[in-house]
GROMACS .gro file of C-alpha atoms in nm:
model
  135
    1MET     CA    1   0.867  -1.633   0.494
    2ALA     CA    2   0.749  -1.977   0.551
    3PHE     CA    3   0.496  -2.153   0.781
    4THR     CA    4   0.542  -2.508   0.880
    5LEU     CA    5   0.286  -2.749   1.037
    6ALA     CA    6   0.389  -3.092   1.175
    7ILE     CA    7   0.130  -3.366   1.077
    8PRO     CA    8   0.158  -3.735   1.161
    9VAL     CA    9   0.095  -3.979   0.884
   10ARG     CA   10  -0.193  -4.194   0.998
   11PHE     CA   11  -0.333  -4.525   0.876
   12GLY     CA   12  -0.609  -4.336   0.683
   13ASP     CA   13  -0.341  -4.135   0.493
   14CYS     CA   14  -0.156  -4.430   0.326
   15ASP     CA   15  -0.134  -4.802   0.317
   16PHE     CA   16   0.143  -5.005   0.486
   17ALA     CA   17   0.332  -5.004   0.159
   18GLY     CA   18   0.350  -4.633   0.169
   19ILE     CA   19   0.108  -4.573  -0.103
   20GLY     CA   20  -0.063  -4.248  -0.023
   21TYR     CA   21  -0.429  -4.185  -0.064
   22TYR     CA   22  -0.407  -3.877  -0.262
   23PRO     CA   23  -0.736  -3.726  -0.143
   24ARG     CA   24  -0.616  -3.767   0.210
   25LEU     CA   25  -0.277  -3.610   0.123
   26LEU     CA   26  -0.456  -3.320  -0.035
   27ALA     CA   27  -0.660  -3.278   0.283
   28LEU     CA   28  -0.325  -3.242   0.463
   29VAL     CA   29  -0.222  -2.974   0.221
   30ASP     CA   30  -0.567  -2.794   0.292
   31ALA     CA   31  -0.520  -2.833   0.673
   32THR     CA   32  -0.175  -2.673   0.642
   33ILE     CA   33  -0.310  -2.383   0.437
   34GLU     CA   34  -0.601  -2.340   0.687
   35ASP     CA   35  -0.346  -2.305   0.978
   36TRP     CA   36  -0.128  -2.080   0.770
   37THR     CA   37  -0.420  -1.857   0.671
   38GLU     CA   38  -0.484  -1.794   1.040
   39ALA     CA   39  -0.115  -1.728   1.111
   40ALA     CA   40  -0.051  -1.506   0.809
   41ILE     CA   41  -0.355  -1.280   0.800
   42GLY     CA   42  -0.487  -1.337   1.140
   43ILE     CA   43  -0.823  -1.486   1.038
   44THR     CA   44  -0.958  -1.836   1.098
   45ARG     CA   45  -1.168  -2.003   0.835
   46THR     CA   46  -1.466  -1.982   1.053
   47THR     CA   47  -1.431  -1.599   1.060
   48LEU     CA   48  -1.334  -1.588   0.700
   49HIS     CA   49  -1.650  -1.771   0.590
   50GLY     CA   50  -1.891  -1.667   0.871
   51VAL     CA   51  -1.805  -1.308   0.938
   52HIS     CA   52  -1.636  -1.189   0.613
   53ARG     CA   53  -1.846  -1.413   0.391
   54CYS     CA   54  -1.537  -1.499   0.184
   55GLY     CA   55  -1.385  -1.827   0.071
   56LEU     CA   56  -1.048  -1.932  -0.073
   57PRO     CA   57  -1.145  -2.208  -0.335
   58THR     CA   58  -0.856  -2.358  -0.527
   59ALA     CA   59  -0.858  -2.257  -0.903
   60ASP     CA   60  -0.550  -2.448  -1.000
   61LEU     CA   61  -0.363  -2.737  -0.846
   62SER     CA   62  -0.052  -2.928  -0.933
   63VAL     CA   63   0.093  -3.207  -0.721
   64ARG     CA   64   0.421  -3.410  -0.751
   65PHE     CA   65   0.459  -3.715  -0.551
   66VAL     CA   66   0.828  -3.782  -0.476
   67THR     CA   67   0.868  -4.055  -0.218
   68PRO     CA   68   0.607  -4.264  -0.039
   69CYS     CA   69   0.476  -4.157   0.291
   70ARG     CA   70   0.511  -4.415   0.561
   71LEU     CA   71   0.275  -4.491   0.846
   72GLY     CA   72   0.404  -4.329   1.167
   73GLU     CA   73   0.618  -4.063   1.003
   74THR     CA   74   0.565  -3.700   1.087
   75LEU     CA   75   0.539  -3.469   0.779
   76SER     CA   76   0.667  -3.112   0.805
   77CYS     CA   77   0.431  -2.924   0.566
   78THR     CA   78   0.566  -2.591   0.471
   79VAL     CA   79   0.362  -2.314   0.304
   80ARG     CA   80   0.528  -2.035   0.097
   81VAL     CA   81   0.365  -1.754  -0.094
   82ARG     CA   82   0.483  -1.751  -0.450
   83LYS     CA   83   0.268  -1.465  -0.596
   84LEU     CA   84  -0.008  -1.234  -0.467
   85GLY     CA   85  -0.251  -1.112  -0.730
   86THR     CA   86  -0.545  -0.875  -0.711
   87THR     CA   87  -0.787  -1.153  -0.605
   88SER     CA   88  -0.559  -1.461  -0.607
   89ILE     CA   89  -0.268  -1.603  -0.432
   90SER     CA   90  -0.011  -1.864  -0.547
   91LEU     CA   91   0.104  -2.101  -0.278
   92ASN     CA   92   0.362  -2.387  -0.265
   93VAL     CA   93   0.322  -2.648  -0.006
   94VAL     CA   94   0.621  -2.899   0.055
   95ALA     CA   95   0.570  -3.201   0.271
   96GLU     CA   96   0.902  -3.348   0.403
   97VAL     CA   97   1.022  -3.594   0.661
   98GLY     CA   98   1.358  -3.449   0.783
   99SER     CA   99   1.508  -3.326   0.460
  100SER     CA  100   1.347  -3.593   0.253
  101PRO     CA  101   1.059  -3.463   0.036
  102ARG     CA  102   0.739  -3.668   0.018
  103PHE     CA  103   0.518  -3.454  -0.201
  104GLU     CA  104   0.475  -3.097  -0.309
  105ALA     CA  105   0.169  -2.898  -0.424
  106ASP     CA  106   0.140  -2.573  -0.617
  107LEU     CA  107  -0.195  -2.397  -0.579
  108VAL     CA  108  -0.374  -2.091  -0.695
  109GLN     CA  109  -0.648  -1.989  -0.462
  110VAL     CA  110  -0.903  -1.704  -0.522
  111LEU     CA  111  -1.051  -1.483  -0.263
  112MET     CA  112  -1.417  -1.519  -0.341
  113ASP     CA  113  -1.743  -1.358  -0.204
  114LEU     CA  114  -1.955  -1.633  -0.084
  115SER     CA  115  -2.274  -1.462  -0.167
  116SER     CA  116  -2.212  -1.372  -0.527
  117GLY     CA  117  -1.955  -1.643  -0.607
  118ARG     CA  118  -1.731  -1.387  -0.766
  119PRO     CA  119  -1.363  -1.306  -0.700
  120VAL     CA  120  -1.299  -0.990  -0.481
  121PRO     CA  121  -0.981  -0.793  -0.420
  122TRP     CA  122  -0.778  -0.863  -0.116
  123PRO     CA  123  -0.856  -0.616   0.157
  124ASP     CA  124  -0.573  -0.381   0.217
  125GLU     CA  125  -0.505  -0.512   0.569
  126TRP     CA  126  -0.487  -0.865   0.448
  127ARG     CA  127  -0.279  -0.770   0.141
  128SER     CA  128  -0.022  -0.590   0.347
  129ARG     CA  129   0.011  -0.898   0.573
  130LEU     CA  130   0.044  -1.137   0.272
  131GLN     CA  131   0.299  -0.923   0.101
  132VAL     CA  132   0.529  -0.994   0.407
  133GLU     CA  133   0.482  -1.371   0.329
  134LEU     CA  134   0.611  -1.340  -0.032
  135ALA     CA  135   0.904  -1.594  -0.077
   0.00000   0.00000   0.00000
């Protein structure tokens, strides 16, 4: 399964030549994953952090920039689950305009207890929902 979020490319995301500000583009990846988390496991980041006292820090990140992003375009950012581990999840996020790729990110995120700072296993209910998301 895949989750897609439409995000407009704004002036703060790139210059007029289409040169993307990579911290801003990675923030778009994070925004997509944040919305995907709510859609996939039914929990907002506010609830994840505040109620469950868990976070999803990125342990590994690889990004490929394919084509410049242009001011005024709308990116379709799609999240796919590649692998589900005991405490981690491997995600792929592709940003496209139409069928033209702009950039792609591969991430490994780890479910972490915010109090101890240690990885924790996925709760059974979340794991079962995430398994449905496997590409």
